[in-house]
Coordinates of C-alpha atoms and ligand atoms in Angstrom, one line a residue:
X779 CA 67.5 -99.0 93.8
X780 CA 64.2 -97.1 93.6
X781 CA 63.9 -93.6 95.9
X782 CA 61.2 -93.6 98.5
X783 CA 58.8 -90.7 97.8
X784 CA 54.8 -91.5 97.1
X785 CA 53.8 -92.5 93.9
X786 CA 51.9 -89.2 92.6
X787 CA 51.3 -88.8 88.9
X788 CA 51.5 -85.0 87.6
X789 CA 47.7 -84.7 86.8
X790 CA 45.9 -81.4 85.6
X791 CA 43.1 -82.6 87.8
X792 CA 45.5 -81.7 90.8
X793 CA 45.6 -78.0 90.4
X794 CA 42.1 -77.5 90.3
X795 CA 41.9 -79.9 93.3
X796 CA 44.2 -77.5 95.3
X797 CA 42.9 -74.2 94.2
X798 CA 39.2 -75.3 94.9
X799 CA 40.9 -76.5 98.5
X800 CA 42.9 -74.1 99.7
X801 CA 41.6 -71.1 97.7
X802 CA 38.0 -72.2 97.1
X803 CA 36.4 -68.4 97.4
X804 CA 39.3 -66.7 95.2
X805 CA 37.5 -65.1 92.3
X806 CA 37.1 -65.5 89.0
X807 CA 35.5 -62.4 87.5
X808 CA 33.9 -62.3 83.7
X809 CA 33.2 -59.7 81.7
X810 CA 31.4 -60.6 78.9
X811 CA 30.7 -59.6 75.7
X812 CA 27.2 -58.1 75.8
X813 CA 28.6 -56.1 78.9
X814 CA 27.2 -58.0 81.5
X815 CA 29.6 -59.4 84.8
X816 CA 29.7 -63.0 86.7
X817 CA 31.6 -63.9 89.7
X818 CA 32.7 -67.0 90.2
X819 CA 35.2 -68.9 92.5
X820 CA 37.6 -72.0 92.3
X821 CA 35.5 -73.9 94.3
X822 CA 32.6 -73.5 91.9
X823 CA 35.0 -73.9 89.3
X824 CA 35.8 -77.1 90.3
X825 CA 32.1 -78.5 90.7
X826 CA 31.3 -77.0 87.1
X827 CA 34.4 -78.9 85.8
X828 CA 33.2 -82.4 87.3
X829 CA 29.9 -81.7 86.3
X830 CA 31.7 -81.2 82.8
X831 CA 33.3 -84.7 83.4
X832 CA 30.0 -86.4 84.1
X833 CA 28.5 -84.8 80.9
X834 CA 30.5 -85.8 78.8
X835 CA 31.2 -89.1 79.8
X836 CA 27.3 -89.2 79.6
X837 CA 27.9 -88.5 75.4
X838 CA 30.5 -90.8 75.4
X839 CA 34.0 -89.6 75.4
X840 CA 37.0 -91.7 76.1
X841 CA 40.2 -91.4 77.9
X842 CA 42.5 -89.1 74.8
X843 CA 39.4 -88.0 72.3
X844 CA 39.5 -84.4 71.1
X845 CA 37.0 -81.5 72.5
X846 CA 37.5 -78.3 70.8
X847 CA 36.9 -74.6 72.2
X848 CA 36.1 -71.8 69.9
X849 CA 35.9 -69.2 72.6
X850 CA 36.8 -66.0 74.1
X851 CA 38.5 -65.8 77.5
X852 CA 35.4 -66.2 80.9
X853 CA 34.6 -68.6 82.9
X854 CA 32.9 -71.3 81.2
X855 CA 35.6 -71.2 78.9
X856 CA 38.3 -72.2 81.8
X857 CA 36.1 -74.4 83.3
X858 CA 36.2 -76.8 80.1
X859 CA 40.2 -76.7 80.6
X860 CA 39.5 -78.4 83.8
X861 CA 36.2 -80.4 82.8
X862 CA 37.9 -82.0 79.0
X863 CA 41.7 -82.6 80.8
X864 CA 39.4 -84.0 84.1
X865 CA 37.3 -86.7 81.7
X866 CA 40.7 -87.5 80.5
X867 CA 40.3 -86.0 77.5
X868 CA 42.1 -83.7 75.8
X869 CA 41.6 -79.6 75.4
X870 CA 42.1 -78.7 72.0
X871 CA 41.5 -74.9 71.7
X872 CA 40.8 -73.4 68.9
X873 CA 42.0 -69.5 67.3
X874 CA 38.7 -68.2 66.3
X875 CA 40.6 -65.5 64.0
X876 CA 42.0 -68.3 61.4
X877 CA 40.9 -68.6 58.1
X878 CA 38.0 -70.8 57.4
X879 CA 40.0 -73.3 55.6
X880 CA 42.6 -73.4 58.5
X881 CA 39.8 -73.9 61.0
X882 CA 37.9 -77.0 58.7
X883 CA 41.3 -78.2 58.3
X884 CA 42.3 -78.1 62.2
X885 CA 38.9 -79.8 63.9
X886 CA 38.8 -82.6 61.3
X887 CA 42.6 -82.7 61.7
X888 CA 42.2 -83.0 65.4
X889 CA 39.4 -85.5 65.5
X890 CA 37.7 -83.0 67.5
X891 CA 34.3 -85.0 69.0
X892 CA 32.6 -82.1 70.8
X893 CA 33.2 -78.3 70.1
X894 CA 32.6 -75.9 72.3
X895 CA 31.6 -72.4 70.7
X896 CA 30.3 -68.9 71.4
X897 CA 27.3 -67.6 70.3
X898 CA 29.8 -65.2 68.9
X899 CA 31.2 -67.6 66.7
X900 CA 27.5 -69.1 65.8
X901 CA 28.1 -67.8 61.9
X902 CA 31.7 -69.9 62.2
X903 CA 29.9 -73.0 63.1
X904 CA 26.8 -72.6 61.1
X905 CA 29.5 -71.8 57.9
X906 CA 31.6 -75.1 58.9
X907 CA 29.4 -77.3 60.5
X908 CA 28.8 -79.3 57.5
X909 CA 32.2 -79.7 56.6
X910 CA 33.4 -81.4 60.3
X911 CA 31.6 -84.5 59.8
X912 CA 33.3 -85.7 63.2
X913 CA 32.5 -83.5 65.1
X914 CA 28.9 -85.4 67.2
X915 CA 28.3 -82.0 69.8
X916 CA 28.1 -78.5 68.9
X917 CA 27.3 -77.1 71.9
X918 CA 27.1 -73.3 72.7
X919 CA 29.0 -72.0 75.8
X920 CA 25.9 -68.9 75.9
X921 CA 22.4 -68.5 76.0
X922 CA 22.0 -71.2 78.7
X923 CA 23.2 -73.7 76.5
X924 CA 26.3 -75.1 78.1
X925 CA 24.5 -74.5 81.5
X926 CA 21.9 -77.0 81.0
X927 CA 24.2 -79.2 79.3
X928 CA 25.9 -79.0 82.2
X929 CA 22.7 -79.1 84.6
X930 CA 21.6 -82.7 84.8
X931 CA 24.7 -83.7 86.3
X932 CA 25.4 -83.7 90.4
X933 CA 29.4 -83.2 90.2
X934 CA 29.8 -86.2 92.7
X935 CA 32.3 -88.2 90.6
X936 CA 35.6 -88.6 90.4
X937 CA 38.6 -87.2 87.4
X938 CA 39.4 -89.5 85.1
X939 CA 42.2 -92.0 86.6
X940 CA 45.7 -92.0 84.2
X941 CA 49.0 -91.6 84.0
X942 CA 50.6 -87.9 83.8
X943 CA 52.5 -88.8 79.7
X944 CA 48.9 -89.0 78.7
X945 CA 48.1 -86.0 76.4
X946 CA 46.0 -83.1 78.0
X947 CA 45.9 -80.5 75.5
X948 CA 46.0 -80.0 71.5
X949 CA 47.1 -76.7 70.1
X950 CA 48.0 -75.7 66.4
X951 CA 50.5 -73.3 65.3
X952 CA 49.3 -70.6 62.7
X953 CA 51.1 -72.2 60.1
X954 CA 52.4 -69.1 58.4
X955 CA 53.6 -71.7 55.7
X956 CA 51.6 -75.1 54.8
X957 CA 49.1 -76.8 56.8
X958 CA 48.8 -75.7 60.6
X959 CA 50.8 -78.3 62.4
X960 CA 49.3 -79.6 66.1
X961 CA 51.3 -79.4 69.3
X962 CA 50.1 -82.2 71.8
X963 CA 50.6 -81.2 75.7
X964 CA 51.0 -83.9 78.1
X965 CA 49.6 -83.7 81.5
X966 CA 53.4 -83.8 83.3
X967 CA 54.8 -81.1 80.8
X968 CA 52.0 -79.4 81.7
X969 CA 52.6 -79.3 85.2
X970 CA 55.6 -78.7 85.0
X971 CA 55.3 -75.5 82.7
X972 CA 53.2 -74.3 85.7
X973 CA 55.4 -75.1 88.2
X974 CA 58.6 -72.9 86.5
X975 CA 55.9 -70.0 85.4
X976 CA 55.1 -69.6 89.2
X977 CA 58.5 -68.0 89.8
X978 CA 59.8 -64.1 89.6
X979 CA 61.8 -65.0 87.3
X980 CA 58.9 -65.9 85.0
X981 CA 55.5 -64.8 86.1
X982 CA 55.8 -64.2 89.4
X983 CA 52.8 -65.4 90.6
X984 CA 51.4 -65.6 94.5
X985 CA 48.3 -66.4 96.0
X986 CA 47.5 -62.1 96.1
X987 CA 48.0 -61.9 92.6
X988 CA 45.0 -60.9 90.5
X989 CA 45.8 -62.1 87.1
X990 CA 44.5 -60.8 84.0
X991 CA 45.1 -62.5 80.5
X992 CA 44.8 -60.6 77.6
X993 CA 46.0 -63.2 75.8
X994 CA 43.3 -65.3 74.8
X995 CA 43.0 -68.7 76.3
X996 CA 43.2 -70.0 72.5
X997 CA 47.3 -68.7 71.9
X998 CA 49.7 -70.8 73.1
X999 CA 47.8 -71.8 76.6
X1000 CA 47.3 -68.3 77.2
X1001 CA 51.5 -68.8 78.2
X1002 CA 50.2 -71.6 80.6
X1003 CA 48.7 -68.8 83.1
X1004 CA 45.6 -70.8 83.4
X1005 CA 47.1 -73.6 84.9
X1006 CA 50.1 -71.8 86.9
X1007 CA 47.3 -69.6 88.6
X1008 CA 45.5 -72.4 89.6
X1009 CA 48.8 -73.9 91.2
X1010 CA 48.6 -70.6 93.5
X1011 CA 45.3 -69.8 94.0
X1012 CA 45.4 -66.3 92.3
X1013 CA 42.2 -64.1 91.3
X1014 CA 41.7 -64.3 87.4
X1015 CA 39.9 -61.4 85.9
X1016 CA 38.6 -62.7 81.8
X1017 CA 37.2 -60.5 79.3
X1018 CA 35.5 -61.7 76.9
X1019 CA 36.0 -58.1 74.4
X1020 CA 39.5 -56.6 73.6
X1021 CA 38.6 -53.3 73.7
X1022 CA 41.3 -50.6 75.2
X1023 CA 39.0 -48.6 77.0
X1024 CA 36.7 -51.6 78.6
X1025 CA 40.6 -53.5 79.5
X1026 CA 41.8 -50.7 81.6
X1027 CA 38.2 -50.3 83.1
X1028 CA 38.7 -53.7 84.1
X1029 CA 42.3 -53.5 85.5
X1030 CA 41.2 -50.3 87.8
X1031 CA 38.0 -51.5 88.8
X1032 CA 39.5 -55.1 89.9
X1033 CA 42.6 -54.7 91.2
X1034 CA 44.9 -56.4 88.3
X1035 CA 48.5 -56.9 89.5
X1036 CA 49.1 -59.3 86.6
X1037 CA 48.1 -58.3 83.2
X1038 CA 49.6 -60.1 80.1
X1039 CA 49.2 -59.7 76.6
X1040 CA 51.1 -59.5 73.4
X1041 CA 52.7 -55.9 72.3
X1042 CA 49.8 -55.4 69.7
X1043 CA 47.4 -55.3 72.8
X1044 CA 49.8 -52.9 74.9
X1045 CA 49.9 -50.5 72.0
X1046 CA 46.2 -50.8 72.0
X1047 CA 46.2 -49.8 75.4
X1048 CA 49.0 -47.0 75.3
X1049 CA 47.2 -45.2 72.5
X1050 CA 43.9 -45.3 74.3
X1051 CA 45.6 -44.0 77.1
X1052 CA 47.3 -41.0 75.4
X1053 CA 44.2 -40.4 73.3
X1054 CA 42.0 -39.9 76.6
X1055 CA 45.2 -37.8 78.7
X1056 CA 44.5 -40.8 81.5
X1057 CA 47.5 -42.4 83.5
X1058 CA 48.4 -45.9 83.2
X1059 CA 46.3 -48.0 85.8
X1060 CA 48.2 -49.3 88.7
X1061 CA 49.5 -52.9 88.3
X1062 CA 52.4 -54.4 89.6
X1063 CA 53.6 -57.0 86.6
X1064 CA 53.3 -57.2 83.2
X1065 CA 53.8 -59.9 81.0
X1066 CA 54.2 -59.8 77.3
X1067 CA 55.6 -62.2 74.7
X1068 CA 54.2 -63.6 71.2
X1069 CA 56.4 -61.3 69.3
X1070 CA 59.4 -58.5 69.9
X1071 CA 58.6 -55.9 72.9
X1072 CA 59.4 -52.7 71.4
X1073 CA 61.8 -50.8 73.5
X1074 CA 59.6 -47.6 74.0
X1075 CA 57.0 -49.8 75.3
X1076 CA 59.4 -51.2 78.0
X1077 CA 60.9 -48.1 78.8
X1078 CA 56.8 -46.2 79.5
X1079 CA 55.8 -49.4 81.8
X1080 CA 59.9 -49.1 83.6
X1081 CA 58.4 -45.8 84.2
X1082 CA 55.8 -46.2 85.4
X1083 CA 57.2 -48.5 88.1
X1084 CA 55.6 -52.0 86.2
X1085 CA 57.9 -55.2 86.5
X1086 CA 58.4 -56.7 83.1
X1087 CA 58.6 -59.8 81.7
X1088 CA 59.1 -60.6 78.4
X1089 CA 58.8 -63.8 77.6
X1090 CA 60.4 -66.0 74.0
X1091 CA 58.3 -68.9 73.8
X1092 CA 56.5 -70.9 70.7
X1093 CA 53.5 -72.7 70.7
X1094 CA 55.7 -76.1 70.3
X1095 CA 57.3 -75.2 74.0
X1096 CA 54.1 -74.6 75.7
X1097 CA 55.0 -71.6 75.5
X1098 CA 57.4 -70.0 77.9
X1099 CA 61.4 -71.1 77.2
X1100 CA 63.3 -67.7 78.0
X1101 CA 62.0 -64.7 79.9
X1102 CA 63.6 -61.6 80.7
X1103 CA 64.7 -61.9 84.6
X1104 CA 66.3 -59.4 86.6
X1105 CA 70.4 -60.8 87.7
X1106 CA 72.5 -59.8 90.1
X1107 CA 73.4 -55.7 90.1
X1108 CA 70.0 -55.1 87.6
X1109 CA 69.3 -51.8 90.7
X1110 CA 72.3 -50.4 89.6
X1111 CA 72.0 -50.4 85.8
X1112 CA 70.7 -47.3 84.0
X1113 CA 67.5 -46.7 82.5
X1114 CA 68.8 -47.3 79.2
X1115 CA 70.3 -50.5 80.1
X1116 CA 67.4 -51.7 81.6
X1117 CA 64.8 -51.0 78.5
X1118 CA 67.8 -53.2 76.3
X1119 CA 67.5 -56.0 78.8
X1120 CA 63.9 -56.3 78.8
X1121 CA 63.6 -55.9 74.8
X1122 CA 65.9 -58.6 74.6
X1123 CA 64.2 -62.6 75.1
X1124 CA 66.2 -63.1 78.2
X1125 CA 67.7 -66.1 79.3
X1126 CA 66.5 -69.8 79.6
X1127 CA 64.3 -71.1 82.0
X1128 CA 65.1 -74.1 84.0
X1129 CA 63.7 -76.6 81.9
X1130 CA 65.0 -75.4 79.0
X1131 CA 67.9 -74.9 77.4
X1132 CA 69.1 -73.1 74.1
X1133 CA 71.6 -73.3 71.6
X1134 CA 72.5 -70.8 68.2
X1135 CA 73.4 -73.1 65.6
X1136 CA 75.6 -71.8 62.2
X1137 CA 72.6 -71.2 59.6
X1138 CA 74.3 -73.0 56.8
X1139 CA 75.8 -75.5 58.1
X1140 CA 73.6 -76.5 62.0
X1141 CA 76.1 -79.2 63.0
X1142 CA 78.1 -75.9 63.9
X1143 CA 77.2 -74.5 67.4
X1144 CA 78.0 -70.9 67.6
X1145 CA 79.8 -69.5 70.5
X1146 CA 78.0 -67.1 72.8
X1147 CA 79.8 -64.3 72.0
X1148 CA 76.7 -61.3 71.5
X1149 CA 77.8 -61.0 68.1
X1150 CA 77.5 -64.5 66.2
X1151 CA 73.4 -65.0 64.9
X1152 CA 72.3 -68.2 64.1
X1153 CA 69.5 -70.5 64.4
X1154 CA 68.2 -70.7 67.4
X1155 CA 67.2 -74.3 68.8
X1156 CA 65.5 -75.1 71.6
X1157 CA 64.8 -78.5 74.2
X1158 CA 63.9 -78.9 77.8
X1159 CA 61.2 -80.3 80.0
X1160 CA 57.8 -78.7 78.1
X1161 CA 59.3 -78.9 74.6
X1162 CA 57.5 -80.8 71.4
X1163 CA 59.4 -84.1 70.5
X1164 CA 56.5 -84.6 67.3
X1165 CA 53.9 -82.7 65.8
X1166 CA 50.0 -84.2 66.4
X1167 CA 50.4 -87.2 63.9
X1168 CA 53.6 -86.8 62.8
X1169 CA 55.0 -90.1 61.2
X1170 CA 58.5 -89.8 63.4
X1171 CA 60.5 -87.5 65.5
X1172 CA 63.7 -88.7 64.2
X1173 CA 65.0 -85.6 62.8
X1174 CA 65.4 -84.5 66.8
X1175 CA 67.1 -87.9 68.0
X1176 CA 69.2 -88.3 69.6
X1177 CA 70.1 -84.8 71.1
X1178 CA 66.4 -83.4 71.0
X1179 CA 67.1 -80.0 69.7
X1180 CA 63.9 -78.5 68.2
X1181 CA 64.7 -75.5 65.6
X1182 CA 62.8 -72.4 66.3
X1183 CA 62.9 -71.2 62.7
X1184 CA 63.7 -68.0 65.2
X1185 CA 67.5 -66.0 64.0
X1186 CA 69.1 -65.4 67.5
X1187 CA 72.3 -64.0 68.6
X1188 CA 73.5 -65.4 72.0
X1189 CA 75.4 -62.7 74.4
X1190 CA 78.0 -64.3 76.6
X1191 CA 75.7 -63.8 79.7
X1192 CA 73.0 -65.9 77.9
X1193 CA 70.6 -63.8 76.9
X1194 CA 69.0 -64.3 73.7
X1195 CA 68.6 -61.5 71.4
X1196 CA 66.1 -62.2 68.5
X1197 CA 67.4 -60.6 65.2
X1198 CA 64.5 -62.8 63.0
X1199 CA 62.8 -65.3 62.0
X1200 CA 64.9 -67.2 59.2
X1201 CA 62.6 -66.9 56.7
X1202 CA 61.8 -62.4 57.4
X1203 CA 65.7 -62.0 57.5
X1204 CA 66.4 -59.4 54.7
X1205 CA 69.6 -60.1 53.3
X1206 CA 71.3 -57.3 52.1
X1207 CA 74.2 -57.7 49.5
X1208 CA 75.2 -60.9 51.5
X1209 CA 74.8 -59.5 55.1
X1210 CA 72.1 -59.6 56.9
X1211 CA 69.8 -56.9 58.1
X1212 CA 67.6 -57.4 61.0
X1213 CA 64.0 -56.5 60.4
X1214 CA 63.7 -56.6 64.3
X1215 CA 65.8 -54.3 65.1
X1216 CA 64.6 -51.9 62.6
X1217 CA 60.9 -51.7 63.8
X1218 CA 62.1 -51.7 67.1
X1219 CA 63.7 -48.3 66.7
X1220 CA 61.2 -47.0 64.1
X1221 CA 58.7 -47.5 66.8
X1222 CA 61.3 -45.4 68.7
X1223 CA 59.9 -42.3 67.1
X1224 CA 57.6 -40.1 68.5
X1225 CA 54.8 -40.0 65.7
X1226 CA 54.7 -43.9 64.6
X1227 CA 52.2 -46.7 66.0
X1228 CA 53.3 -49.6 64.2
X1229 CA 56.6 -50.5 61.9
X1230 CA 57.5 -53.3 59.8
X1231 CA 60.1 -53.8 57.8
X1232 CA 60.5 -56.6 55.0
X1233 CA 63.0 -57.0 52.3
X1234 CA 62.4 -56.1 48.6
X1235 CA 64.1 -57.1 45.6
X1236 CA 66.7 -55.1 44.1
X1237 CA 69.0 -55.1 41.2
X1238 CA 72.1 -54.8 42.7
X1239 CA 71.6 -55.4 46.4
X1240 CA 69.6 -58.7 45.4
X1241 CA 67.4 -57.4 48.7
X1242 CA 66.6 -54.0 50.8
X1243 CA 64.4 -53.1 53.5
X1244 CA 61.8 -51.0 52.9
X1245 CA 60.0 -50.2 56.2
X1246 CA 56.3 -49.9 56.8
X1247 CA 54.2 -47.3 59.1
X1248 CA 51.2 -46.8 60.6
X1249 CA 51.3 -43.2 61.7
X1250 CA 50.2 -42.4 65.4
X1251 CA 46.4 -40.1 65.2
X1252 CA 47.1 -36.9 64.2
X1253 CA 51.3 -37.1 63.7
X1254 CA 52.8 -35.7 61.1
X1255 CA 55.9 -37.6 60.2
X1256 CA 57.6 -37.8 57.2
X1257 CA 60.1 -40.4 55.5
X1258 CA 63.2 -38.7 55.1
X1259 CA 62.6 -36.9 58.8
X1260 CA 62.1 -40.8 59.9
X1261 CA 65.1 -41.9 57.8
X1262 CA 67.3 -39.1 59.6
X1263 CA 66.0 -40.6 63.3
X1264 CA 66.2 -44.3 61.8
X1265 CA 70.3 -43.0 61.4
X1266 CA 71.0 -42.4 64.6
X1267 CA 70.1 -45.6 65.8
X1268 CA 71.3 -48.5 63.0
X1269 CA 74.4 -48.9 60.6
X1270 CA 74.0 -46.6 57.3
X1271 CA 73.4 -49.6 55.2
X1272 CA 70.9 -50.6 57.2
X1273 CA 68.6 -47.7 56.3
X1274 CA 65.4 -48.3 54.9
X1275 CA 65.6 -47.5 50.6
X1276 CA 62.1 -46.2 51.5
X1277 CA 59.2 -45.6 53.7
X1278 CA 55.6 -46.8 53.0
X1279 CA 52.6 -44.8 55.0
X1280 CA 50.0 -47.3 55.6
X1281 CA 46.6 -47.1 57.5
X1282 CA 47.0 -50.7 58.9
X1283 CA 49.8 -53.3 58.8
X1284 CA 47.9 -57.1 58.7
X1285 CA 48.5 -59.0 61.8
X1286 CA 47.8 -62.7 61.7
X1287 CA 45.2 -64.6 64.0
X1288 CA 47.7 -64.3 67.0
X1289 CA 48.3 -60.9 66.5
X1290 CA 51.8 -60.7 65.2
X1291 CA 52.9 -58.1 62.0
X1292 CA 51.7 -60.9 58.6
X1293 CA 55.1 -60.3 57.4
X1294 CA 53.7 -63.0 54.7
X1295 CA 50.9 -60.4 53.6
X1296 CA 52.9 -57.4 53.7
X1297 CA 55.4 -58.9 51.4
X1298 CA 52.8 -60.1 48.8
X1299 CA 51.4 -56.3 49.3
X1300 CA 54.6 -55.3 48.3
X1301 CA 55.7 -58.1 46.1
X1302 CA 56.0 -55.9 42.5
X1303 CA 57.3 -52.5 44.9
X1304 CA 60.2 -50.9 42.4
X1305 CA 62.6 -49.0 44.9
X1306 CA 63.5 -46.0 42.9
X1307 CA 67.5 -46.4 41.7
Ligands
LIG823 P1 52.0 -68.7 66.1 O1 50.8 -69.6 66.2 O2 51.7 -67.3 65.6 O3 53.2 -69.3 65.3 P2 53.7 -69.0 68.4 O4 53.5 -68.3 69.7 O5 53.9 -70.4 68.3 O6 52.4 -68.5 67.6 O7 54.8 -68.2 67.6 C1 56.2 -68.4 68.0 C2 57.1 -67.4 67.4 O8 56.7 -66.1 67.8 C3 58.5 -67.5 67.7 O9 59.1 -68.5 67.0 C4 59.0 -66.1 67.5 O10 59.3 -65.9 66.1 C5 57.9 -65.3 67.8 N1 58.0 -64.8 69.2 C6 57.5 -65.3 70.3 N2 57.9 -64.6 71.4 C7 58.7 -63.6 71.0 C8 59.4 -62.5 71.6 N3 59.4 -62.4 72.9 N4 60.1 -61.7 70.8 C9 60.1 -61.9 69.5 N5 59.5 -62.9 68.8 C10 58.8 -63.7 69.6

C-alpha cells in the first residue's frame, strides 16, 4: 500500500526557492578581499543563480558534469552553489591551500568542465591550467568577469528537473595519506543534512540568525551552513580575508549571532583579542568543529555567555554526525563540567548513528562504558556508501558502517570522547597515550598558543610523546615548569620525555595540527635516556 503525501523530490533548488520567497530581502553581506563591501539578498541570489543555470547550459553542461570553485567565501561564490546544483550539475569545491599536485590531481580526477576561480588564485590557474586538459572554462569570479558571464542571460528559466539521489556536490578529503579521495553529496542527503543542522541541538538556526562562516565554503560544505541557512532564511555575513582583526570588525559591525570556524581560527581571534585588551564581540552561538576544541577555549566563550557547539563530523558525513547538545539538568552542572562536555564530540545526531569497535579485532563492538577506546564507525542518513569512482562499496555491506580512522571512547550516556586518530595514537610500552588529551591540557597553560604532541621512537618504550609548543607573544614558559602543570592534569607515564619550543606548528589545508609534518620534522629526534 503506498502512503498519500505529494510526490516532492528533495531538490537543492528548493531552498533557494523558499529563501528567495519568504525571505527575499534577508542579506547577504561580502567583504572582500581588496576591502571593498556588497550587499546582496536571497532574492537576488536566486536570479544570479538562474542566470548561472542559463549560462552554463549556454556552454553546454549536462545533468551530473563537474564545475569546480577555487574561491574564498562572498557572494558570487554561494551563488554558484545554487547556479551548478540548479543546472543539475554538480558543485565540486575546491581547497585552494592544497598542494599543487593534489589540486592537478583533484580537477582532472573530478572531471571538472568549468572552474570557477579568484583572481586571487590567478597564479594557481595560470601554474595548472595546462595540466587540466578537461577543464573547457576558466572563468574568474572578479574583475567583472563572472558578471558578464553571467550578464547575457535574463534568469527566466527553470532548475534543472531530476530526481533528489542525483549527485549535487563533489568534495575531496585532504588525503593525509595517498591520493585525495572524493565524497559525492546527493541532493536528498543534502537536504536532509540541512534539515537536522537547523536544530538547537546542532546549529540552532532561525530566521533572526545572522550567520557568519569562517569556515570556508571549500571544507566540508562549510558544515552544510550554506544550505541549512537557506532553509531558514538567515542573514549570511562572507569574508573573503581571515584576518583576526577585520573578522571581529565584521561580527560587531553586522550583528553576527552565528559565527563558526575551526579552533585554529578561534585562537586567531582570542589572541587578537588579548593582544588589543578588547572584549569578545557579542554573539549568541558558536560553532566549531574540524578538529578537538581545546577546553580553555570552551571555558572563555562559556564565559562569556556564547552557546557552544562543537561539532565531530568528516568530510565523508557531510559533515555534521555528533555535536555537543545541552541534556536534561546541563543548568545545574558546574562550570567545570560544562567546559568537559563541550570538549567532548557529543552525541549522535538523528540521522546518525555510532559505534566503537575493538581496534584489533572490529567484529568486536565495544560496550559504552567511558572507559573502552576503539575505532569509531559511523552510518546514518548523510553518510558516504563509496568514494567518487570507487570500484565497490562492499567492504560497508551489509551493515553500512563507515570507519572514521577516528580512536573514540564511548561514555554510557553516549557521548563520544575522541582520544585519536588511529594512525597519531602514541603507543606507549603497549598502552596507549592520547595525543588529544595532551594538547588539550597543554593548551591549558597560561603561556602556550598551540600544542601537539606525537610519538617518537624509543629504545625501551618502543614510543613516547614528546609535545610541541608555540609559545603565546611575549610568555615565558619553560619545559620542566610545563611538565610540572602537564602533572596535574594526566597519568605520570603519560608525561611528555620532552618539550620542543617551536615558532609555528604546520597545519594542513584545512587547518588542522600536520601531525604527518611534525613527525617527519621530528623523525631522527633522540630523547635523551
Ligand atoms: P580533512 O579534509 O582534513 O580530512 P575532514 O573534515 O574530513 O577534513 O576531517 C575529518 C577528521 O577531522 C575526523 O576524522 C577527525 O579526526 C577530525 N575531527 C573533526 N571534527 C573533530 C572534532 N570535533 N574533534 C576532534 N577531531 C575532529
Amino acid at each position: 500500500m503506498l502512503g498519500g503525501m505529494q510526490d516532492w523530490q528533495l531538490r537543492l533548488s528548493g531552498l533557494i526557492d523558499h529563501a528567495a520567497r519568504e525571505h527575499g530581502q534577508r542579506e547577504i553581506v561580502t567583504y572582500w578581499a581588496d576591502g571593498s563591501e556588497s550587499r546582496s539578498n536571497w532574492g537576488e541570489l536566486r536570479q544570479m543563480a538562474l542566470r548561472m543555470v542559463q549560462a552554463l547550459r549556454r556552454v553546454g553542461l549536462r545533468p551530473s558534469d563537474r564545475v569546480g570553485t577555487l574561491a574564498m567565501n562572498h557572494v558570487h561564490h554561494l551563488a554558484s552553489w545554487f547556479g551548478v546544483t540548479g543546472a543539475g550539475g554538480v558543485l565540486h569545491t575546491i581547497n585552494p591551500r592544497l598542494f599543487d599536485e593534489q589540486l592537478e590531481y583533484i580537477i582532472n580526477h573530478a572531471d571538472d568542465r568549468v572552474l570557477l576561480y579568484d583572481a586571487a588564485f590567478q597564479p594557481i590557474v595560470d601554474r595548472l591550467r595546462a595540466r587540466l586538459p578537461k577543464v573547457e572554462h576558466f572563468i574568474c569570479f572578479d574583475d567583472g568577469a563572472f558578471a558578464d558571464w553571467i550578464a547575457t542571460e535574463d534568469g527566466d528559466t527553470a532548475w534543472e528537473p531530476g530526481g533528489e539521489r542525483d549527485p549535487a556536490m563533489l568534495c575531496y578529503t585532504s588525503g593525509t595519506t595517498g591520493n585525495p579521495k572524493g565524497v559525492l553529496y546527493e541532493h536528498r542527503s543534502t537536504i536532509l543534512h540541512a534539515m537536522a543542522a537547523v536544530a538547537p541541538s546542532v546549529a540552532n538556526l532561525e530566521p533572526r540568525s545572522a550567520i557568519f562562516p569562517i569556515v570556508p565554503l571549500f571544507h566540508a560544505a562549510a558544515w552544510g551552513l550554506p544550505w541549512a541557512g537557506a532553509s531558514v532564511g538567515a542573514k549570511f555575513v562572507f569574508s573573503a580575508v581571515n584576518e583576526p582583526a577585520r573578522l571581529c570588525e565584521l561580527m560587531r559591525r553586522e550583528g553576527a549571532t552565528h559565527v563558526a570556524g575551526v579552533p585554529t581560527v578561534w585562537l586567531g581571534i582570542f589572541q587578537h583579542l588579548d593582544a588589543t585588551g578588547q572584549d569578545l564581540p557579542p554573539f549568541s552561538q558558536a560553532i566549531s568543529g574540524g578538529s578537538a576544541f581545546p577546553p580553555a577555549m570552551v571555558e572563555r566563550l562559556l564565559r562569556a555567555g556564547v552557546r557552544i557547539t562543537h561539532a565531530w563530523g568528516m568530510t565523508e558525513t557531510s559533515p555534521i554526525a555528533t555535536t555537543s547538545y545541552e541534556t536534561e539538568g546541563w543548568d545545574a552542572l558546574s562550570l567545570a563540567e560544562q567546559v568537559r562536555y563541550k570538549a567532548s564530540q557529543g552525541r549522535a545526531v538523528f540521522g546518525s548513528e555510532v559505534r566503537a569497535v575493538d581496534l584489533d579485532d572490529p567484529a568486536r563492538v565495544l560496550p559504552r562504558d567511558g572507559t573502552s577506546a576503539g575505532a569509531l564507525q559511523v552510518r546514518g542518513f548523510w553518510c558516504i556508501k563509496r568514494y567518487f569512482k570507487a570500484e565497490s562499496d562492499a567492504a560497508q555491506a551489509p551493515e553500512q558502517w563507515f570507519d572514521t580512522g577516528d580512536v573514540a571512547i564511548i561514555h554510557p550516556d553516549g557521548t563520544v570522547q575522541l582520544t585519536d586518530r588511529t594512525k597519531d595514537v602514541i603507543k606507549s610500552g603497549g598502552e596507549w597515550i592520547s595525543s588529544v588529551d595532551l594538547e588539550n591540557a597543554a593548551i591549558g597553560h597560561p603561556g602556550v598558543a598551540e600544542a601537539a604532541a606525537i610519538g617518537v621512537a624509543h629504545p625501551r618504550w618502543d614510543e613516547r610523546p614528546i609535545l610541541v609548543v608555540v609559545k603565546k607573544d611575549g610568555a615565558e614558559v619553560e619545559a620542566a615548569e610545563l611538565i610540572r602543570f602537564l602533572s596535574t592534569k594526566v597519568a605520570k607515564w603519560w608525561l611528555p620525555d620532552a618539550v620542543e619550543f617551536v615558532d609555528e606548528i604546520p597545519h594542513t589545508g584545512t587547518g588542522k595540527i600536520s601531525k604527518k609534518d611534525l613527525r617527519e620534522r621530528f623523525r631522527d629526534y633522540r630523547l635523551s635516556t
